Short mmCIF file of C-alpha atoms in Angstrom, two decimals:
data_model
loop_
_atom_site.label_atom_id
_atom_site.label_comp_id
_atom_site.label_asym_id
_atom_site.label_seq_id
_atom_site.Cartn_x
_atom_site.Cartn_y
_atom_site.Cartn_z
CA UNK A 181 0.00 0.00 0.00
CA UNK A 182 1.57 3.76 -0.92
CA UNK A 183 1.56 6.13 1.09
CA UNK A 184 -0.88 7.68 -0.88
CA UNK A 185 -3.49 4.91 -0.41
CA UNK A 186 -3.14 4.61 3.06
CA UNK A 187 -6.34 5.16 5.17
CA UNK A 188 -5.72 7.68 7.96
CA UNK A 189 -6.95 7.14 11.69
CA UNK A 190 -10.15 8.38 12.18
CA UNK A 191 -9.60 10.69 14.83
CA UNK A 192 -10.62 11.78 17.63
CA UNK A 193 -10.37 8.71 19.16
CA UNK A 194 -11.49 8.95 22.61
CA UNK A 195 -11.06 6.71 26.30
CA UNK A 196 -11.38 7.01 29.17
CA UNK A 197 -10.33 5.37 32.97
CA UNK A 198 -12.81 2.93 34.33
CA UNK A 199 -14.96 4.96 36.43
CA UNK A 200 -15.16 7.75 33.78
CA UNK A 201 -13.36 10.37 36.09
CA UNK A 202 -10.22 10.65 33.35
CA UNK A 203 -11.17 11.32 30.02
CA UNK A 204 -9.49 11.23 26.97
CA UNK A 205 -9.38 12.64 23.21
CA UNK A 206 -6.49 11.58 20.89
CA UNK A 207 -6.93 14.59 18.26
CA UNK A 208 -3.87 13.63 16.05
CA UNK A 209 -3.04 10.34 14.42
CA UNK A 210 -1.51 7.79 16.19
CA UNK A 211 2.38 6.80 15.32
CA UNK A 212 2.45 3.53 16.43
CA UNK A 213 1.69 0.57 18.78
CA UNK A 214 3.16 -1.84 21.08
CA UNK A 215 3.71 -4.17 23.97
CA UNK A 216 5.43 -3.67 26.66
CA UNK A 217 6.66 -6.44 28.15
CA UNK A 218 8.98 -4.44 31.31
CA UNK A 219 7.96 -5.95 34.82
CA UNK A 220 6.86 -2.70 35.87
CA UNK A 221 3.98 -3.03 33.08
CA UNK A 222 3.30 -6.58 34.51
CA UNK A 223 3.19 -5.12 37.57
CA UNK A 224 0.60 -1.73 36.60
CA UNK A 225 -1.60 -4.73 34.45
CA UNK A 226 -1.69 -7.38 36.37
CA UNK A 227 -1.20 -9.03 33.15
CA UNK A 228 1.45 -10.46 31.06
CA UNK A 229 2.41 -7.10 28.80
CA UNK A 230 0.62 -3.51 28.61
CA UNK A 231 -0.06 -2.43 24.95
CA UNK A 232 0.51 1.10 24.19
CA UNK A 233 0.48 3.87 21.34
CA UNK A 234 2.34 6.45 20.71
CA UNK A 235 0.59 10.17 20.30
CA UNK A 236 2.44 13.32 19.89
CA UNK A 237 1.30 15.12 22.84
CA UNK A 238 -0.43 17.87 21.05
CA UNK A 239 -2.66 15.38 19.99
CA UNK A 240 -3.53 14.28 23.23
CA UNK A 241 -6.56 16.20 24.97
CA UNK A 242 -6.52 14.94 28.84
CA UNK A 243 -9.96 16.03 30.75
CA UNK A 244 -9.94 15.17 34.41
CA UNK A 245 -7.05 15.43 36.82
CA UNK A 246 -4.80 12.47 37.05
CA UNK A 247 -2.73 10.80 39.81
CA UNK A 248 1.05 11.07 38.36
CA UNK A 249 3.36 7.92 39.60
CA UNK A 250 6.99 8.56 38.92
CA UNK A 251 9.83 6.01 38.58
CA UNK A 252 13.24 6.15 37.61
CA UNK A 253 13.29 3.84 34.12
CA UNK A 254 15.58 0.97 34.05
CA UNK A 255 17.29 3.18 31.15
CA UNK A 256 18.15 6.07 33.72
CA UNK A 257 15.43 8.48 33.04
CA UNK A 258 12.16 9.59 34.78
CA UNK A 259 8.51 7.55 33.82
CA UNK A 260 5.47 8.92 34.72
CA UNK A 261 2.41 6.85 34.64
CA UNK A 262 -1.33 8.38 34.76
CA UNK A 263 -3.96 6.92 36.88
CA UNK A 264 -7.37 7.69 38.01
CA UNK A 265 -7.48 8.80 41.56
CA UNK A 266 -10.97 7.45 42.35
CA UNK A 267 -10.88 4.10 40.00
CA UNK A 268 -6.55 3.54 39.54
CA UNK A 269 -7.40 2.95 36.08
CA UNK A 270 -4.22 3.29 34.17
CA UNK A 271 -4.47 5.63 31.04
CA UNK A 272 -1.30 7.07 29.87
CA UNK A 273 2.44 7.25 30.12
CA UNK A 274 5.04 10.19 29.52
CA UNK A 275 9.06 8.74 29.68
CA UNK A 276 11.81 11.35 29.77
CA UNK A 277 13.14 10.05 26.82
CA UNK A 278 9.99 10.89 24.53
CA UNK A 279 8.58 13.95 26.40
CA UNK A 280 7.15 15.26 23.07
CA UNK A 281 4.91 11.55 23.14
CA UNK A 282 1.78 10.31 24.99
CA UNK A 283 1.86 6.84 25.25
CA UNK A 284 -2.01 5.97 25.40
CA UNK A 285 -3.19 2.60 27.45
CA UNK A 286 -4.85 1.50 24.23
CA UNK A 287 -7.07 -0.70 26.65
CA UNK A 288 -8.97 2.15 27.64
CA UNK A 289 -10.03 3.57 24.15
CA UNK A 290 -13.91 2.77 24.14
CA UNK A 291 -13.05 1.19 20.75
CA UNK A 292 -9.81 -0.59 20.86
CA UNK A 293 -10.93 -3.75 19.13
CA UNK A 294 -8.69 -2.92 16.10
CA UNK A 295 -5.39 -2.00 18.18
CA UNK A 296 -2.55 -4.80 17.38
CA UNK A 297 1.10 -3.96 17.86
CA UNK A 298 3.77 -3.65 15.40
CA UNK A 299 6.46 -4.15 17.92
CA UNK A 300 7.53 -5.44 21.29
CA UNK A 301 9.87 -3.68 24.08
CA UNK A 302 11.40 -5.47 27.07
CA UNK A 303 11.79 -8.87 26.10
CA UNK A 304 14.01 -9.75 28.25
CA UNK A 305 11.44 -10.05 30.85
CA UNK A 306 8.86 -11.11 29.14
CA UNK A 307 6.77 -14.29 30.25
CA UNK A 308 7.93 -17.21 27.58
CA UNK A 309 4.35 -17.63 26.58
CA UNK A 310 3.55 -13.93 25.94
CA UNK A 311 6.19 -13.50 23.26
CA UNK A 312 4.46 -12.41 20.09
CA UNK A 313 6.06 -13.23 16.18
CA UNK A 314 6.73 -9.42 15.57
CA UNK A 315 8.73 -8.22 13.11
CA UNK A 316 10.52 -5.71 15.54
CA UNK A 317 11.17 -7.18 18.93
CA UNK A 318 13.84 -5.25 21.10
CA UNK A 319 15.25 -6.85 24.40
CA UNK A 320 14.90 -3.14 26.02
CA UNK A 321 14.01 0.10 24.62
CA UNK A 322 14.37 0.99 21.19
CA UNK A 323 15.86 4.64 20.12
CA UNK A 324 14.54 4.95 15.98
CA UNK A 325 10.78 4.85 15.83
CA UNK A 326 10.91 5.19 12.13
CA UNK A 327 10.29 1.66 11.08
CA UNK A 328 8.07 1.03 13.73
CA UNK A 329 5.55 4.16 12.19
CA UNK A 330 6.10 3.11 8.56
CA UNK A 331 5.34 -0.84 9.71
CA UNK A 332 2.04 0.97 11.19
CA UNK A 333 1.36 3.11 8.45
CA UNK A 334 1.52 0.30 6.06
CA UNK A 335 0.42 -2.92 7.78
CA UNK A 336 -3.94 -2.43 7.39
CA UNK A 337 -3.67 -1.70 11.36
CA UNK A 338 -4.89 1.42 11.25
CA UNK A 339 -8.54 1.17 12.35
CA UNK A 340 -11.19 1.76 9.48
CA UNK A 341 -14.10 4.05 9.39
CA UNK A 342 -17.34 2.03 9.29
#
């Protein structure tokens, strides 16, 4: 598919925490998904992996005041995780080494039944069971997003108007 062809994101896509108390509009199409495989995700989840994507954060319209967690990354830099204050509902992450992204807890989109990831971070810890046949699978972080957004951009994972 050229770029030309490609079928953009319908935005706004829009989420929100549990409860309802954090809301959320994504205004600005999405770069690119993942999972997360880093313990600390296990941990937030409960789960095997979190699955994120990645929003410039002048997309990103937050309505509600969230509870900011902050934890020094196993890379050396800051994490800050958003949660509800009334429900703990997890909906978005800001790392010190993206500050300009919004990493959105695709779980909480009211329509996330289309979200798949292109690639996986944190392998290393991941369960063996969990590990998923991605093309771009990184043992920790990665640093070039590029091929990540152009697997995204071309891979029919962009959700579809209906």
């Amino acid at each position: 598919m050229s770029t030309q062809d490609q079928v953009p994101v319908p935005v706004p896509l829009a989420g929100q925490c549990r409860c309802g108390h954090i809301q959320y509009r994504v205004v600005q199409e999405p770069r690119f998904t993942f999972a997360c495989h880093c313990t600390d995700c296990q941990q937030l989840t409960s789960s095997a992996f979190s699955l994120g994507m990645a929003v410039p954060s002048d997309g990103f319209e937050l309505h509600g005041e969230a509870h900011c967690w902050e934890k020094m990354s196993d890379s050396g830099g800051w994490s800050r995780q958003f949660t509800c204050p009334t429900c703990a509902g997890w909906t978005h992450t800001i790392t010190e080494n993206a500050p300009d992204i919004v990493i959105v807890r695709t779980s909480t989109l009211h329509d996330h039944r289309w979200v798949r990831p292109v690639a996986q971070i944190f392998t290393r810890s991941a369960l063996p069971w969990a590990l998923m046949p991605l093309q771009f699978s990184y043992d920790t972080e990665f640093s070039d997003t590029s091929p990540l957004e152009q697997a995204f951009a071309a891979g029919g994972i962009r959700p579809r108007r209906t």
